[in-house]
GROMACS .gro file of C-alpha atoms in nm:
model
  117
    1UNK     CA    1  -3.576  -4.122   1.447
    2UNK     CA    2  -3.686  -3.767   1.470
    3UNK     CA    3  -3.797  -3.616   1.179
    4UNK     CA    4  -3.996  -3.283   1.083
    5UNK     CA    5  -4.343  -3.230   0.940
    6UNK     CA    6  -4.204  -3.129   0.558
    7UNK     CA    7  -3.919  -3.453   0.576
    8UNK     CA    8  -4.243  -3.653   0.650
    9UNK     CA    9  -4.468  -3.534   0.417
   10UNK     CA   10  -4.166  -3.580   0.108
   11UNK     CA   11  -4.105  -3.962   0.296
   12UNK     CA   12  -4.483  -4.053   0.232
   13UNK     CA   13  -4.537  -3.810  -0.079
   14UNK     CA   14  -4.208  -4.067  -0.257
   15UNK     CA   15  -4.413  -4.428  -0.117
   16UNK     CA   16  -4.711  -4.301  -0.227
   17UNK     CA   17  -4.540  -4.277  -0.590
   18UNK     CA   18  -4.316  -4.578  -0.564
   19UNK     CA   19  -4.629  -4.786  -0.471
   20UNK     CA   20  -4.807  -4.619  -0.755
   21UNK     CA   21  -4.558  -4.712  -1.010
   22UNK     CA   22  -4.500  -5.031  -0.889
   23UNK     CA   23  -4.899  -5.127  -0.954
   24UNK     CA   24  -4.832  -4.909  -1.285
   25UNK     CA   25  -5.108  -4.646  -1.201
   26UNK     CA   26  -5.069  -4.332  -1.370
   27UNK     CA   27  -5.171  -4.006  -1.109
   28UNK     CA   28  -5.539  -3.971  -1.321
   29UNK     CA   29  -5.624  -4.371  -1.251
   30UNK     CA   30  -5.503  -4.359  -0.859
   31UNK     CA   31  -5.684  -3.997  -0.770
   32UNK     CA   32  -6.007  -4.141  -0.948
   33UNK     CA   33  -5.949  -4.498  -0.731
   34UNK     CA   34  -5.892  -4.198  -0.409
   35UNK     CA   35  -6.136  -4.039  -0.502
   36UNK     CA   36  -5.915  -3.711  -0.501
   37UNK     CA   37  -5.815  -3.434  -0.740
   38UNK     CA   38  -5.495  -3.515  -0.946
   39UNK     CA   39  -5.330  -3.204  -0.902
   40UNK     CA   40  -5.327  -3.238  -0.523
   41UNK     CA   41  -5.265  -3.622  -0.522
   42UNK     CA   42  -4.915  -3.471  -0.728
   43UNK     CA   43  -4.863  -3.224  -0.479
   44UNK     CA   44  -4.816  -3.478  -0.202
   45UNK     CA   45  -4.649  -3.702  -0.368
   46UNK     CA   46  -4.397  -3.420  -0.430
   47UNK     CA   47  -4.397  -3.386  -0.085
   48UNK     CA   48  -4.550  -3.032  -0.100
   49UNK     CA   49  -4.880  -3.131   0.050
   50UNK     CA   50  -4.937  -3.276   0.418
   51UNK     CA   51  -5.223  -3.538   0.327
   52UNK     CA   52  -5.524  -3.607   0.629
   53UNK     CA   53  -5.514  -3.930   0.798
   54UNK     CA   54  -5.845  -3.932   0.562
   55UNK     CA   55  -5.682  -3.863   0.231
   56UNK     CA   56  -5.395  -4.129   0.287
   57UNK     CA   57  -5.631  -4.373   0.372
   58UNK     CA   58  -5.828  -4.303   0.058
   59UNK     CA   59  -5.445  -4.321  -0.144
   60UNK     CA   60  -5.426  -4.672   0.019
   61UNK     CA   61  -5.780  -4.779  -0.049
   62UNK     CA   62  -5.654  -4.685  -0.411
   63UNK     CA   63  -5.365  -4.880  -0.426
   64UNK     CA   64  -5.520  -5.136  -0.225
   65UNK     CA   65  -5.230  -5.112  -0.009
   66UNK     CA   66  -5.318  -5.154   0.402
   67UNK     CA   67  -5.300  -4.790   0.594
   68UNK     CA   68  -5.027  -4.919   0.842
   69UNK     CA   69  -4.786  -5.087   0.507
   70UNK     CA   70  -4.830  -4.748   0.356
   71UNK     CA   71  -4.778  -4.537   0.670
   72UNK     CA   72  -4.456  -4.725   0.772
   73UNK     CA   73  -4.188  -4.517   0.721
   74UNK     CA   74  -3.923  -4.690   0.866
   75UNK     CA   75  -3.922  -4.950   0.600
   76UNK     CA   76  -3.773  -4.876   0.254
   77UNK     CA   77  -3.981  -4.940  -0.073
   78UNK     CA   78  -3.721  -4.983  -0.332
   79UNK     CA   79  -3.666  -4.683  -0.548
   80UNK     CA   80  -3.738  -4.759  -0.923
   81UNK     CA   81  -3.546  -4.616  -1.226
   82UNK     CA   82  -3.885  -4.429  -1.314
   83UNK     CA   83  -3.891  -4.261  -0.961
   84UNK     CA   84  -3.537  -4.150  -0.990
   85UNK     CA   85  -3.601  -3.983  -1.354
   86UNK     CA   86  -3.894  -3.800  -1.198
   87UNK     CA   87  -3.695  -3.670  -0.887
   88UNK     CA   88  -3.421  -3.545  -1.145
   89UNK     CA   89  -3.691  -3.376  -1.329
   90UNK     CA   90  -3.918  -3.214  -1.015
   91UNK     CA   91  -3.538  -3.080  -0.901
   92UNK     CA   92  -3.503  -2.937  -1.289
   93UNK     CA   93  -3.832  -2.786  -1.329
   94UNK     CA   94  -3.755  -2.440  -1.213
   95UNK     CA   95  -3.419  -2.383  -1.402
   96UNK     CA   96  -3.384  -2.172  -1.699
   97UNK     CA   97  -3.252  -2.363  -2.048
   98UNK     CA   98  -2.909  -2.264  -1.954
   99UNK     CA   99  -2.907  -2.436  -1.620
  100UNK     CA  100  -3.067  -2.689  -1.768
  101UNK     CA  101  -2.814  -2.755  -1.999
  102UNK     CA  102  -2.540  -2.666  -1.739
  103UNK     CA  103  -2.690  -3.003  -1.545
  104UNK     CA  104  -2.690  -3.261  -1.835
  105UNK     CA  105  -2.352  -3.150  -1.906
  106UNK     CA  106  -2.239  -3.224  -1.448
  107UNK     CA  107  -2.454  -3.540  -1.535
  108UNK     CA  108  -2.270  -3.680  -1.830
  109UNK     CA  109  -1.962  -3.593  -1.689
  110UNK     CA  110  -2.038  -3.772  -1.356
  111UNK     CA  111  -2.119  -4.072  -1.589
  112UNK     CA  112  -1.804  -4.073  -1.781
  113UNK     CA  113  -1.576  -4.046  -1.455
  114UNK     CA  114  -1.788  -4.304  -1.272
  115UNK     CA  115  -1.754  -4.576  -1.590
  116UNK     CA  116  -1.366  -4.459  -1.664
  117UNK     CA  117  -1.214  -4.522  -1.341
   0.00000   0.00000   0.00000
């Protein structure tokens, strides 16, 4: 598997999240556990950050989540309903209303087709 700096940095930003929700931490309670400031902990979970070896360990300490579970990126931590509403939401953030709209209208229509086969 060979895989870029940025495509790494999104793989770990989304376990770091999906671990997070699944212990039900909000971003606040796990950068105060890391001992790291919220705002950045969000930017590598959005994968816009490349955390230290020093910060992720700190994120695992947090989570209480072993360094090599965490840092395993060949296994697959099963994407939660919660994590898919906030990727569809950090992919919307930048459009105008319009587009906005122009997306929950592709959306509903994807629905419909998929349950009206």
């Amino acid at each position: 598997m060979d895989i870029d700096r940025k495509k790494i940095s999104h793989i770990i930003g989304q376990r770091i999240y999906n671990f997070r929700m699944q212990k039900k931490f909000s971003q606040e309670a796990l950068a105060f556990e890391a001992k790291i400031h919220p705002a950045y902990l969000g930017r590598v979970e959005r994968g816009e950050k490349c955390a230290t070896i020093e910060t992720l360990y700190k994120i695992s300490k947090g989570l209480k989540i072993p360094l090599f579970e965490f840092l395993d990126i060949s296994s697959e931590v099963k994407p939660t309903n919660t994590e898919a509403m906030y990727r569809i939401q950090t992919a919307m953030q930048n459009l105008s209303d319009e587009e906005t709209i122009e997306v929950a209208e592709i959306l509903e229509k994807i629905v419909e087709f998929k349950y009206n086969k």
